[in-house]
Short mmCIF file of C-alpha atoms (C1' of nucleotides) in Angstrom, two decimals:
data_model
loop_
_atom_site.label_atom_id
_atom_site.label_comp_id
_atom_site.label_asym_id
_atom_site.label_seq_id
_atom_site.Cartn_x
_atom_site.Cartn_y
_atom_site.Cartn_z
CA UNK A 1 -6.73 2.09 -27.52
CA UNK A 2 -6.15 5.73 -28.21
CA UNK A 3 -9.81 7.36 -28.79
CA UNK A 4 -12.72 4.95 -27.87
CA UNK A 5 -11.32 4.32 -24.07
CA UNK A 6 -11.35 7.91 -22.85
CA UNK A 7 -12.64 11.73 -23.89
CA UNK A 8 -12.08 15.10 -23.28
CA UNK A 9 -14.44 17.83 -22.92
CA UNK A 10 -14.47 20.97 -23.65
CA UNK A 11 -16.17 23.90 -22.18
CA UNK A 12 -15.36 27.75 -23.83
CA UNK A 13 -17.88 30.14 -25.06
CA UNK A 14 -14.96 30.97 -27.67
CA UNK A 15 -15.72 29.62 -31.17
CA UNK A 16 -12.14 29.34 -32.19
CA UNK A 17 -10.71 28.47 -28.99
CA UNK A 18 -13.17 25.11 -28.91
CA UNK A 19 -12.18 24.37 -33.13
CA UNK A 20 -8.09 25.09 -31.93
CA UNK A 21 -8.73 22.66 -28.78
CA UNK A 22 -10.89 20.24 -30.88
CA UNK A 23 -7.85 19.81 -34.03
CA UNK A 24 -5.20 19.55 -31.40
CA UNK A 25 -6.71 16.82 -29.62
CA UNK A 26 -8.25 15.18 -32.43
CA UNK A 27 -4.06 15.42 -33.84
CA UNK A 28 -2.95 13.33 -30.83
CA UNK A 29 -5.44 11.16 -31.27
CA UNK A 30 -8.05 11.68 -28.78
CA UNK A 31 -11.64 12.18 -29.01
CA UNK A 32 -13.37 15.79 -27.47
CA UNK A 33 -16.52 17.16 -27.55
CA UNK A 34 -17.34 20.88 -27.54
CA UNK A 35 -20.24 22.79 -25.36
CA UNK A 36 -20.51 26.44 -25.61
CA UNK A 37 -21.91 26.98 -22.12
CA UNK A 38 -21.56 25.19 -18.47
CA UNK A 39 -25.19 24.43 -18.82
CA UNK A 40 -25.00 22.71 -22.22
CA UNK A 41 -22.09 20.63 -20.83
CA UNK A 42 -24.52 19.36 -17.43
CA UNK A 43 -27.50 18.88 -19.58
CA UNK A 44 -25.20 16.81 -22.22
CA UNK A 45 -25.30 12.97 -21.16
CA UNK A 46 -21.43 12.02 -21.52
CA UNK A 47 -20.39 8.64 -22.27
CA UNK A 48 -19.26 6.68 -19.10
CA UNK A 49 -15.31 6.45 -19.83
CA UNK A 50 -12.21 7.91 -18.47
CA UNK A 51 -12.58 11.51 -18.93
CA UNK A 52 -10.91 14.98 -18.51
CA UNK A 53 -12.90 18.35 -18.98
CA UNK A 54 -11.09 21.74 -20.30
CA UNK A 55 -13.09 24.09 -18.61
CA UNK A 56 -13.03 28.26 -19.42
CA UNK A 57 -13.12 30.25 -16.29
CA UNK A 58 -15.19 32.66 -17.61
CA UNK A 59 -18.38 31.78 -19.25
CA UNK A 60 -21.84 33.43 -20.21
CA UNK A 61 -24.03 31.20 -17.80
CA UNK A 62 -21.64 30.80 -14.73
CA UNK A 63 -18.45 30.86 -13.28
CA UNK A 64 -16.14 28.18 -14.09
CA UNK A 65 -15.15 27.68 -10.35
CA UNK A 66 -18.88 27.74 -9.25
CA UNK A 67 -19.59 24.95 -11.42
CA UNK A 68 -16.55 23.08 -10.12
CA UNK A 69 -17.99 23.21 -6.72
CA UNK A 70 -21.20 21.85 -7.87
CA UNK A 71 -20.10 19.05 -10.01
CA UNK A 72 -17.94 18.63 -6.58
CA UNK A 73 -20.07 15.60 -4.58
CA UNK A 74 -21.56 14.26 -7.91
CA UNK A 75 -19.18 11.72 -10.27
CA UNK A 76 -17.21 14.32 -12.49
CA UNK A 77 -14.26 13.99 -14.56
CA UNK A 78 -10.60 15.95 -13.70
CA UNK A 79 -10.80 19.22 -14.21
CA UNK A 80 -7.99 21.18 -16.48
CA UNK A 81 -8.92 25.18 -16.02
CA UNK A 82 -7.56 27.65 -18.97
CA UNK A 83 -8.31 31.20 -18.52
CA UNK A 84 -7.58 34.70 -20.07
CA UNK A 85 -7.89 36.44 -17.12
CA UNK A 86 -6.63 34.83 -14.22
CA UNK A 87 -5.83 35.72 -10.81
CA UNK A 88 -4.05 33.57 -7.98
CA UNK A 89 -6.85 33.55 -5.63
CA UNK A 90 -8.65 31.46 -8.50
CA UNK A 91 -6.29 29.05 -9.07
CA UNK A 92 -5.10 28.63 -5.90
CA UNK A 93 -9.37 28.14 -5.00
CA UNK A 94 -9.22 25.25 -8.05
CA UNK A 95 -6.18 23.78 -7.29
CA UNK A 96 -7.53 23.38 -3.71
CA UNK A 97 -11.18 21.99 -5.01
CA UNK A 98 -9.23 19.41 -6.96
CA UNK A 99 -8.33 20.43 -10.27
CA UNK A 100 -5.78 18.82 -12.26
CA UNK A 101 -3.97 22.73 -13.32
CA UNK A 102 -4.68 25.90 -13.76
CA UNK A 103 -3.65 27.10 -17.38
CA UNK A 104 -3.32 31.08 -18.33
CA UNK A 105 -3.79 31.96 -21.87
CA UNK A 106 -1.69 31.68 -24.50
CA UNK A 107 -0.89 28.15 -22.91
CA UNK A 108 1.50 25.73 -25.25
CA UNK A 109 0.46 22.78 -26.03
CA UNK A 110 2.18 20.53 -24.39
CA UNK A 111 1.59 21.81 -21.20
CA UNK A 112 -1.82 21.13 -22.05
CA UNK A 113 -1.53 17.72 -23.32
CA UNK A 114 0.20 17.16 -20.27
CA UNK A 115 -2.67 18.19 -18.09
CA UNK A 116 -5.24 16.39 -19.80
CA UNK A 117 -3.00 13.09 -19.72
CA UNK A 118 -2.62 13.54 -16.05
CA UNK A 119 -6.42 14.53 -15.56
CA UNK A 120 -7.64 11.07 -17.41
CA UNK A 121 -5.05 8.86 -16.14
CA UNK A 122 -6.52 10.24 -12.75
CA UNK A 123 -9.62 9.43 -13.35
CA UNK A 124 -8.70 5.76 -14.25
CA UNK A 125 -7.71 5.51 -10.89
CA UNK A 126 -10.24 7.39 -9.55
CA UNK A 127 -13.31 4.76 -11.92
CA UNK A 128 -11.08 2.21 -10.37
CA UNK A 129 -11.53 2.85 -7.17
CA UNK A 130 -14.89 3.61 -7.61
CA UNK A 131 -16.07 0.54 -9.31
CA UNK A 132 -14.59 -2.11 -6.55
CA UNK A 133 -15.86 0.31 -4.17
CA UNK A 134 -19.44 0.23 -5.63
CA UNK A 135 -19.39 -3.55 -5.71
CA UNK A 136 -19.06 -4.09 -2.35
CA UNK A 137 -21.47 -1.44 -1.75
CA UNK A 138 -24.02 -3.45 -3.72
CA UNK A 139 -23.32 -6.64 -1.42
CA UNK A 140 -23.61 -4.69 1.43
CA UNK A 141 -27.23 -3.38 0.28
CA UNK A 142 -27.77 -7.58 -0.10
CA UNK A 143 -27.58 -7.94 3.92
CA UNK A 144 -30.71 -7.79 5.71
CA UNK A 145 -30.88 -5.45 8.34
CA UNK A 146 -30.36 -8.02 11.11
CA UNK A 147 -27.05 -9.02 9.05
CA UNK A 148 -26.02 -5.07 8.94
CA UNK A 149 -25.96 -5.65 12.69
CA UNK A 150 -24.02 -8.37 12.68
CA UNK A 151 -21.59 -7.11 10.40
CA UNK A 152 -19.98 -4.68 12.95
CA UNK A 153 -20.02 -6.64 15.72
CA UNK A 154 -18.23 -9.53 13.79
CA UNK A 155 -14.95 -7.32 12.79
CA UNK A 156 -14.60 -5.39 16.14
CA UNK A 157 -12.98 -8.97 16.82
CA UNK A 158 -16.12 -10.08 19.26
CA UNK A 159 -16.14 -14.07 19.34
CA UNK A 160 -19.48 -15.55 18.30
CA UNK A 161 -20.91 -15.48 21.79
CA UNK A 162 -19.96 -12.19 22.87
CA UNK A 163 -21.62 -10.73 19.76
CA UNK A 164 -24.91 -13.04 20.21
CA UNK A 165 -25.21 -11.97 23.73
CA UNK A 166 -24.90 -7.80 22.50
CA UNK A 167 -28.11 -8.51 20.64
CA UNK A 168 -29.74 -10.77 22.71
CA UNK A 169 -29.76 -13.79 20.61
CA UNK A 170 -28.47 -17.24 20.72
CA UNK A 171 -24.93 -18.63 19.33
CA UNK A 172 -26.20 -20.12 17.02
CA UNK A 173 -28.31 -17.77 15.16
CA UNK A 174 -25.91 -15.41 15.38
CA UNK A 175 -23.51 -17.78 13.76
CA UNK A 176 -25.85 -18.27 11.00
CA UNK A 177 -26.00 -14.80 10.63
CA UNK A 178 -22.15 -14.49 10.75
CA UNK A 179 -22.07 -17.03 7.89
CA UNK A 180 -24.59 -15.72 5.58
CA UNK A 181 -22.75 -12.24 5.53
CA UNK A 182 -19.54 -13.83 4.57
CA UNK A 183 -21.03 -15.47 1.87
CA UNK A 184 -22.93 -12.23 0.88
CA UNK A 185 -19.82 -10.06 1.19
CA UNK A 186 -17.70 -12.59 -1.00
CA UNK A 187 -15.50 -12.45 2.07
CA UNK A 188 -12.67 -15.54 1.31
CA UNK A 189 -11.75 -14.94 5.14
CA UNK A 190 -12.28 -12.90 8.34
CA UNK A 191 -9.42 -10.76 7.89
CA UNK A 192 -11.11 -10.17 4.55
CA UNK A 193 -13.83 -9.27 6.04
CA UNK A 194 -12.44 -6.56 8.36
CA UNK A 195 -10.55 -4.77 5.01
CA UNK A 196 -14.25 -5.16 3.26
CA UNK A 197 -15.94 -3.40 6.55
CA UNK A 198 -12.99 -1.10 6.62
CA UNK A 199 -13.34 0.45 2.70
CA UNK A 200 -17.13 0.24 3.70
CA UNK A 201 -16.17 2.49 6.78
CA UNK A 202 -18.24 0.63 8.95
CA UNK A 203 -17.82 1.34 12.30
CA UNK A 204 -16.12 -0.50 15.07
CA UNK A 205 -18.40 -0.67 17.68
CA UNK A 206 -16.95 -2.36 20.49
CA UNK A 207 -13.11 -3.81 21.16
CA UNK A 208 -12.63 -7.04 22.39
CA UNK A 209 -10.36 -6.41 25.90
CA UNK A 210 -7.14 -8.43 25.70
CA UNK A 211 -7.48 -9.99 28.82
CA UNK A 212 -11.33 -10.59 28.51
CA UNK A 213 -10.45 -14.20 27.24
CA UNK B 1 -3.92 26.50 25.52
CA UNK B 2 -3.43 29.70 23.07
CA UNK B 3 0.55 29.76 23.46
CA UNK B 4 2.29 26.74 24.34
CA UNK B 5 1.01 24.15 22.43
CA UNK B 6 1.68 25.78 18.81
CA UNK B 7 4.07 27.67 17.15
CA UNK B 8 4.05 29.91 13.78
CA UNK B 9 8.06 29.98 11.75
CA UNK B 10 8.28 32.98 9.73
CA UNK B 11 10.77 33.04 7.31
CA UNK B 12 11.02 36.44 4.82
CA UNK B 13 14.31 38.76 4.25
CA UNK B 14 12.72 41.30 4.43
CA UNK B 15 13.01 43.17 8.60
CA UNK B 16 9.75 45.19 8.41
CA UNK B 17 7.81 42.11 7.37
CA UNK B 18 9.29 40.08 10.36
CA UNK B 19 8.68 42.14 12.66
CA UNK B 20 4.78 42.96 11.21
CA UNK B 21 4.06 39.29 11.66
CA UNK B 22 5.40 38.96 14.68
CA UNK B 23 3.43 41.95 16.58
CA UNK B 24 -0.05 40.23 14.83
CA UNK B 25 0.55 37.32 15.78
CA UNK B 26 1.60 38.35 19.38
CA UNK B 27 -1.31 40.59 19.03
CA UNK B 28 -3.30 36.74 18.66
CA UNK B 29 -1.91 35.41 21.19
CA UNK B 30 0.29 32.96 19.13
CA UNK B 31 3.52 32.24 19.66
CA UNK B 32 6.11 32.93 16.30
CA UNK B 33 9.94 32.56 15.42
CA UNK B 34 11.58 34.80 12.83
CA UNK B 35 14.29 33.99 10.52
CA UNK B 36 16.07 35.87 7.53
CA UNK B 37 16.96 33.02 5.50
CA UNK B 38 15.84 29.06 4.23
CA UNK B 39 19.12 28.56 5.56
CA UNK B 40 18.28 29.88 8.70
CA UNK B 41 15.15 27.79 9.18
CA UNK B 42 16.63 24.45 8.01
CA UNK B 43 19.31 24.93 10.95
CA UNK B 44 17.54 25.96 13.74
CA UNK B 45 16.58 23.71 15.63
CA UNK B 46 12.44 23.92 16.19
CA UNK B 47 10.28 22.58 19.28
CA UNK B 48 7.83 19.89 18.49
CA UNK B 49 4.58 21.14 18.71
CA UNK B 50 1.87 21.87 15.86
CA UNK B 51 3.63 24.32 13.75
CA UNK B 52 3.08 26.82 10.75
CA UNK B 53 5.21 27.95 7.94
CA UNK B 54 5.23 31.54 6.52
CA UNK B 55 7.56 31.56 4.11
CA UNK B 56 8.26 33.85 1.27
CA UNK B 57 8.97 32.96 -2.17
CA UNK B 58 11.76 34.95 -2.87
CA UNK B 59 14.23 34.56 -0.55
CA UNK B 60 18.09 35.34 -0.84
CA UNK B 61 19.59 32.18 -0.81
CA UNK B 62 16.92 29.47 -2.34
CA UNK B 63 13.60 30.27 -3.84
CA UNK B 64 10.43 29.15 -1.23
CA UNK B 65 9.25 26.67 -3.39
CA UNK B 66 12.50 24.89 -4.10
CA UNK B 67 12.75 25.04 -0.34
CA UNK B 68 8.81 23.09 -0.09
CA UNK B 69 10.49 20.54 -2.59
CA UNK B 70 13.54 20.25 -0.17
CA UNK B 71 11.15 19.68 2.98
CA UNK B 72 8.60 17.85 1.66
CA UNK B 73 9.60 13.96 2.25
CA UNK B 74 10.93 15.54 5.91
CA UNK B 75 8.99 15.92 8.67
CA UNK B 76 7.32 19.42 8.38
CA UNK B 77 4.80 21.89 9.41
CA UNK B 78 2.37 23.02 6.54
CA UNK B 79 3.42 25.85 4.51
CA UNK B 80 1.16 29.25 3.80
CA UNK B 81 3.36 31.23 0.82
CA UNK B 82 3.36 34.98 1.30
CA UNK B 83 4.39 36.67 -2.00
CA UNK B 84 5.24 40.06 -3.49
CA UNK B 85 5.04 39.00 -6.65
CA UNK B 86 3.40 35.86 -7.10
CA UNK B 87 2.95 34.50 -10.65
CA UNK B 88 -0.41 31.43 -11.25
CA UNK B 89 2.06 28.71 -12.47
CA UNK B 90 3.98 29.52 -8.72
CA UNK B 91 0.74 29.57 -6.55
CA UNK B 92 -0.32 26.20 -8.30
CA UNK B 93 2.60 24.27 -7.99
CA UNK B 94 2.90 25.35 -3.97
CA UNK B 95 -1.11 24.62 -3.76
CA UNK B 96 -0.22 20.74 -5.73
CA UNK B 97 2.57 20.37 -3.25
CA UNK B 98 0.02 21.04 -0.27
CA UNK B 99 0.37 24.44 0.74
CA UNK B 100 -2.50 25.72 2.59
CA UNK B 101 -2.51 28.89 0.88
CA UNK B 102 -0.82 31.35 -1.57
CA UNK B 103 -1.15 35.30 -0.39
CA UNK B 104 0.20 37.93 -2.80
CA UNK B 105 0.91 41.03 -0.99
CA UNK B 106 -1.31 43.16 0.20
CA UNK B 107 -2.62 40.53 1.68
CA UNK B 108 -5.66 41.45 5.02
CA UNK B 109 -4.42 40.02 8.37
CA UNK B 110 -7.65 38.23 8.26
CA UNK B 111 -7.40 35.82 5.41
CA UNK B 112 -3.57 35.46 6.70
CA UNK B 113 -4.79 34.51 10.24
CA UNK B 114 -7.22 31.64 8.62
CA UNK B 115 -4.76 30.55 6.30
CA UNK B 116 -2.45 30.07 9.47
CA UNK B 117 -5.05 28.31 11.85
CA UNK B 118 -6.09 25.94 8.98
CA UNK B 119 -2.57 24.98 8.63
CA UNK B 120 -1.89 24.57 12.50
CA UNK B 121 -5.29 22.33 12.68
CA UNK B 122 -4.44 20.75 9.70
CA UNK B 123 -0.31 19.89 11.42
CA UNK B 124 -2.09 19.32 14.80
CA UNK B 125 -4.43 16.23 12.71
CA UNK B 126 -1.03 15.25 11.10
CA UNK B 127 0.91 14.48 14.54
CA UNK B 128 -1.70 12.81 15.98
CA UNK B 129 -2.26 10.60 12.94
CA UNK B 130 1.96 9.53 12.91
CA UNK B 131 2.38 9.66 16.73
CA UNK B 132 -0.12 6.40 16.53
CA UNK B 133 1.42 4.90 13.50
CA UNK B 134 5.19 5.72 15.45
CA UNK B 135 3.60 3.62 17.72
CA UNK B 136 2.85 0.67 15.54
CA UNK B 137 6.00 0.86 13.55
CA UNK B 138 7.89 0.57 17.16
CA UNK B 139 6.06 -2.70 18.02
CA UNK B 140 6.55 -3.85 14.66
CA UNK B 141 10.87 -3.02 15.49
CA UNK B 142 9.89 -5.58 18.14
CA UNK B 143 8.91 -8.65 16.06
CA UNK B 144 11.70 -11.11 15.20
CA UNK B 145 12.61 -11.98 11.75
CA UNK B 146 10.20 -15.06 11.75
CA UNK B 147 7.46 -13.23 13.43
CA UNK B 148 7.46 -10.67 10.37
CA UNK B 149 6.71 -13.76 7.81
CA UNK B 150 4.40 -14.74 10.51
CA UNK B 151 2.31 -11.13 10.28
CA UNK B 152 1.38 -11.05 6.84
CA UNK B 153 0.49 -14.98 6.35
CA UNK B 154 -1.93 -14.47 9.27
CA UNK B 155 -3.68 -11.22 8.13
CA UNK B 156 -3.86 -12.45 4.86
CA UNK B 157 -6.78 -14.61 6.35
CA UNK B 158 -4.50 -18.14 5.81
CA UNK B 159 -5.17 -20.57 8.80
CA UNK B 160 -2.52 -21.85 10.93
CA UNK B 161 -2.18 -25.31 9.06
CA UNK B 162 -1.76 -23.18 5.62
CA UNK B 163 0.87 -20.20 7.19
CA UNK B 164 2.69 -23.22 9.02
CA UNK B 165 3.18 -25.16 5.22
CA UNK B 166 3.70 -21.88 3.84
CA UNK B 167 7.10 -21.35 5.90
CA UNK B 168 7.98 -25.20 6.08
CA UNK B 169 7.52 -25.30 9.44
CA UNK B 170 4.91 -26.97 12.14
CA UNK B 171 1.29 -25.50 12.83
CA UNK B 172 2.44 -25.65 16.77
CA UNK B 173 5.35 -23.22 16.27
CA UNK B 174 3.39 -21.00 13.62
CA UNK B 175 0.99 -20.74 16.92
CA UNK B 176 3.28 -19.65 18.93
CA UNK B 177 4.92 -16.83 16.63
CA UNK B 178 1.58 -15.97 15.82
CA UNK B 179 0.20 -15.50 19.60
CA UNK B 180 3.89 -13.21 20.65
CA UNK B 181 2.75 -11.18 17.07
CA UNK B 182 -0.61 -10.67 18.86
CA UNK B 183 1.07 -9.71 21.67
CA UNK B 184 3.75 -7.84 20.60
CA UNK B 185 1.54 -5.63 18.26
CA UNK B 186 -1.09 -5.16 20.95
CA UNK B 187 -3.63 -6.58 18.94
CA UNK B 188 -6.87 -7.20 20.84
CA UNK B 189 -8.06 -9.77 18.40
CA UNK B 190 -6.95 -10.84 15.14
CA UNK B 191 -9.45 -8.05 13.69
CA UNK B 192 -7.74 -5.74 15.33
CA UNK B 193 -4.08 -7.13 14.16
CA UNK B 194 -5.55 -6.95 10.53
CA UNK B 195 -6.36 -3.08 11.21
CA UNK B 196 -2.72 -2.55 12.13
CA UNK B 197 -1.42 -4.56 9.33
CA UNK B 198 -3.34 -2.43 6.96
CA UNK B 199 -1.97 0.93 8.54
CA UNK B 200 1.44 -0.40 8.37
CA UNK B 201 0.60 -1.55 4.59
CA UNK B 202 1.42 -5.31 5.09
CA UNK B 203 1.36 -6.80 1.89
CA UNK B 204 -1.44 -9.62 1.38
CA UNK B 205 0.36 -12.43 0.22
CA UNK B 206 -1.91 -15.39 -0.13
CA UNK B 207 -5.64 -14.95 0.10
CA UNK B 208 -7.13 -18.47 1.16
CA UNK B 209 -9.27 -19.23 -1.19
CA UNK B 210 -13.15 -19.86 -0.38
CA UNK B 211 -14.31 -23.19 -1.65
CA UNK B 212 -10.56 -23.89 -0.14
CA UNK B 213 -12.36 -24.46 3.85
"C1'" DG C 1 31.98 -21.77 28.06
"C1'" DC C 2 27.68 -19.81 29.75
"C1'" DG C 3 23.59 -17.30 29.24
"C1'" DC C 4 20.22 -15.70 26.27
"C1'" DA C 5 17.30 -14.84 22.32
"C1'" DA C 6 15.35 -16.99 18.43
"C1'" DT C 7 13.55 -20.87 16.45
"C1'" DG C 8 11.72 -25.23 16.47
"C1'" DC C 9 8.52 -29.31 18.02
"C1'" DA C 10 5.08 -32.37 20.88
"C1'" DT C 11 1.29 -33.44 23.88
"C1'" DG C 12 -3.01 -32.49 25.99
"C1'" DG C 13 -7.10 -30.15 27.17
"C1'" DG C 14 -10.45 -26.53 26.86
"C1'" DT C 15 -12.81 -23.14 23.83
"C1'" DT C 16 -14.36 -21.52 19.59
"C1'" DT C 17 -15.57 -21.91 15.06
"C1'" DC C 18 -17.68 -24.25 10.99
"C1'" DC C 19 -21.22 -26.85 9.01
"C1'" DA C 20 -25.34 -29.64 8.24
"C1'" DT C 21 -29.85 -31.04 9.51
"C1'" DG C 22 -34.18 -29.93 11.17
"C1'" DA C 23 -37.63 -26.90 12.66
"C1'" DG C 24 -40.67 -22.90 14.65
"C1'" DT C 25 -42.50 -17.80 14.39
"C1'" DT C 26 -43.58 -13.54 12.23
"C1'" DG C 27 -44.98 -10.44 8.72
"C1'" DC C 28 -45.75 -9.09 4.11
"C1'" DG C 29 -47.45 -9.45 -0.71
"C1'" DG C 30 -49.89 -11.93 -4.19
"C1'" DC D 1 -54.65 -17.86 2.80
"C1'" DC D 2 -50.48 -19.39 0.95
"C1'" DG D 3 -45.73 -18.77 -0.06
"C1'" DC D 4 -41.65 -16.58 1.01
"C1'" DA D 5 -38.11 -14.01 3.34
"C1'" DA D 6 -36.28 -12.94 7.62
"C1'" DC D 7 -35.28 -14.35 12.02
"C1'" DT D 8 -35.00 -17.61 15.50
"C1'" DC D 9 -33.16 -21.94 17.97
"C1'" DA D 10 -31.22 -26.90 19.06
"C1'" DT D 11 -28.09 -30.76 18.48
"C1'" DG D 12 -23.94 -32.88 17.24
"C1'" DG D 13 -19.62 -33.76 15.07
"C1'" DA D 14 -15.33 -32.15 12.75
"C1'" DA D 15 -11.94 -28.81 12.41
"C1'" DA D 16 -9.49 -24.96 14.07
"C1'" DC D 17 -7.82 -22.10 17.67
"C1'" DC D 18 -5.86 -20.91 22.38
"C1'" DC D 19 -2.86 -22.00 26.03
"C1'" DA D 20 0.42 -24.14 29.18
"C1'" DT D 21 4.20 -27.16 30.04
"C1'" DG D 22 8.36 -29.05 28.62
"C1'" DC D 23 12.22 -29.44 25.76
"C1'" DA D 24 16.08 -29.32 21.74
"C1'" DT D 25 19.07 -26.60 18.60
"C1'" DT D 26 21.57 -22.72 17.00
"C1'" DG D 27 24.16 -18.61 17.07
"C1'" DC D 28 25.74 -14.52 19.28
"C1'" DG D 29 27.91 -11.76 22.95
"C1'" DC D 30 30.13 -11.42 27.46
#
DNA sequence: GCGCAATGCATGGGTTTCCATGAGTTGCGG
DNA sequence: CCGCAACTCATGGAAACCCATGCATTGCGC
């Protein structure tokens, strides 16, 4: 419960900084691993659990902050920035981009341990999110393309007929249609379906007027 | 348009700043109040338009970021901190609170000027985004008691004959409250009521089950 | 006490949805 | 060329939904 279901890693080109970080984590019982250089940590393939990563502002290959920003779109852990040199345009740039906190050298550690709880019970959330998120992503790549039409039509609130008649098809295909995405969205009900399209983001494409009943 | 419809609060002890700000802002066309004091600010009373905060951090009577703290739950513009001697630990915890930005003095009227036409975009997105939810809480004031059990049985996808067992009550009345919720939330379709629900954070209380049709 | 809002119920009729059965066309890959 | 997936459509019955009319009870404020 305490080192197999998350892991901290550790970016510094500083020997003894990375063996200091390493014992103190390893003393509260969490697991780290060490890369000398932002390029060693990318190549590295990381296990896929809750994670946090300590990274050095300044290292041989490339700024810390410049990595941040590429790791930005892609699926990275929390970062937890230490630095000997610091400056508040930086960590007011991380802080901005994300980061968990912005640490200056000498640092105590329990501010640290602080960050990097924060950082990893952030990305919990964040693998939480993700992974009901990617599920319904995967039933949505299920539809066929004339169901992906449907879809939208269905939970801007059109009634059966309306929809049929915006793609020139009958009721009852477009029923069948209607029914097969439920069943391929795992949708229990409409207004389930409308929250599923809604995380989805698809689009609403047209309202139903009020009075057009 | 470059006037009326925004406003930039300036709030530093010190005269010759005041007065700085005020001539380049002037100088951009933008309209800006002055005050001495966070005790000054807090009182006056402000017109409601997209707004900006310059405040300083130290101030005579409360420090600027105790003063965020103060403001935060409160209805208020976004802050850009203007500092003489700004510390990293400071400029993060203002950036974690959502500042838009930390300046240390010197700072170039440039970066100052972006900071504060982020901030006023970023308040002028905010309004919009509560005026409509003002709007949905208001109808929501309109429902009845029994019309707010109604809501979240309905958008929790049960049908009529469920919702109407659920409160003890016949699937004929349950209509009814549920047609004046339509109505009453402007709700186009049920769809659409779902939407609002969701903005409103309705809880889901039952979800009907699938095999349960 | 009277009016009014809120809540409750019934009946009836029209519309919409849900579901099953059955079946035809098109296009692509083996 | 055969099978399969995708798309199409019809019919028909059961269930659910929408709406209007009409009415009873309760509790609160004037």
């Amino acid at each position: 419960m305490t080192a197999d279901d998350h892991i901290v890693f550790i970016v510094d080109d500083d020997g003894r900084i990375r063996e200091a970080l390493g014992e103190l984590l390893e003393s509260h019982g969490m697991r780290a691993i060490a890369f000398e250089s932002a390029c060693d940590y990318v190549r590295a393939d990381k296990p896929d659990v809750p994670a946090c990563l300590i990274l050095d502002i300044e290292l041989p290959d490339i700024n810390g902050l410049d990595l941040q920003k590429q790791i930005a779109d892609r699926d990275h852990p929390p970062i937890v920035f230490i630095t000997g040199h610091g400056d508040i345009p930086s960590s007011v740039r991380a802080i901005k981009h994300g980061a968990v906190d912005f640490l200056t050298k000498p640092f105590s550690d329990a501010d640290l341990m602080a960050a990097i709880h924060a950082a990893i019970a952030e990305d919990r959330e964040k693998r939480s999110q993700r992974a009901e998120l990617d599920m319904l992503r995967q039933h949505y790549l299920d539809l066929t393309p004339r169901e992906r039409e449907v879809l939208p039509l269905v939970v801007s609130g059109l009634l059966n007929k309306q929809a049929a008649a915006e793609l020139g098809i009958s009721e009852v295909t477009l029923q069948i249609h209607r029914r097969n995405v439920m069943q391929k969205m795992a949708a229990a009900s409409l207004a389930d379906l409308v929250r599923i399209a809604e995380r989805l983001e698809i689009p609403i494409t047209h309202s139903r007027r009020v009075g057009g009943n």
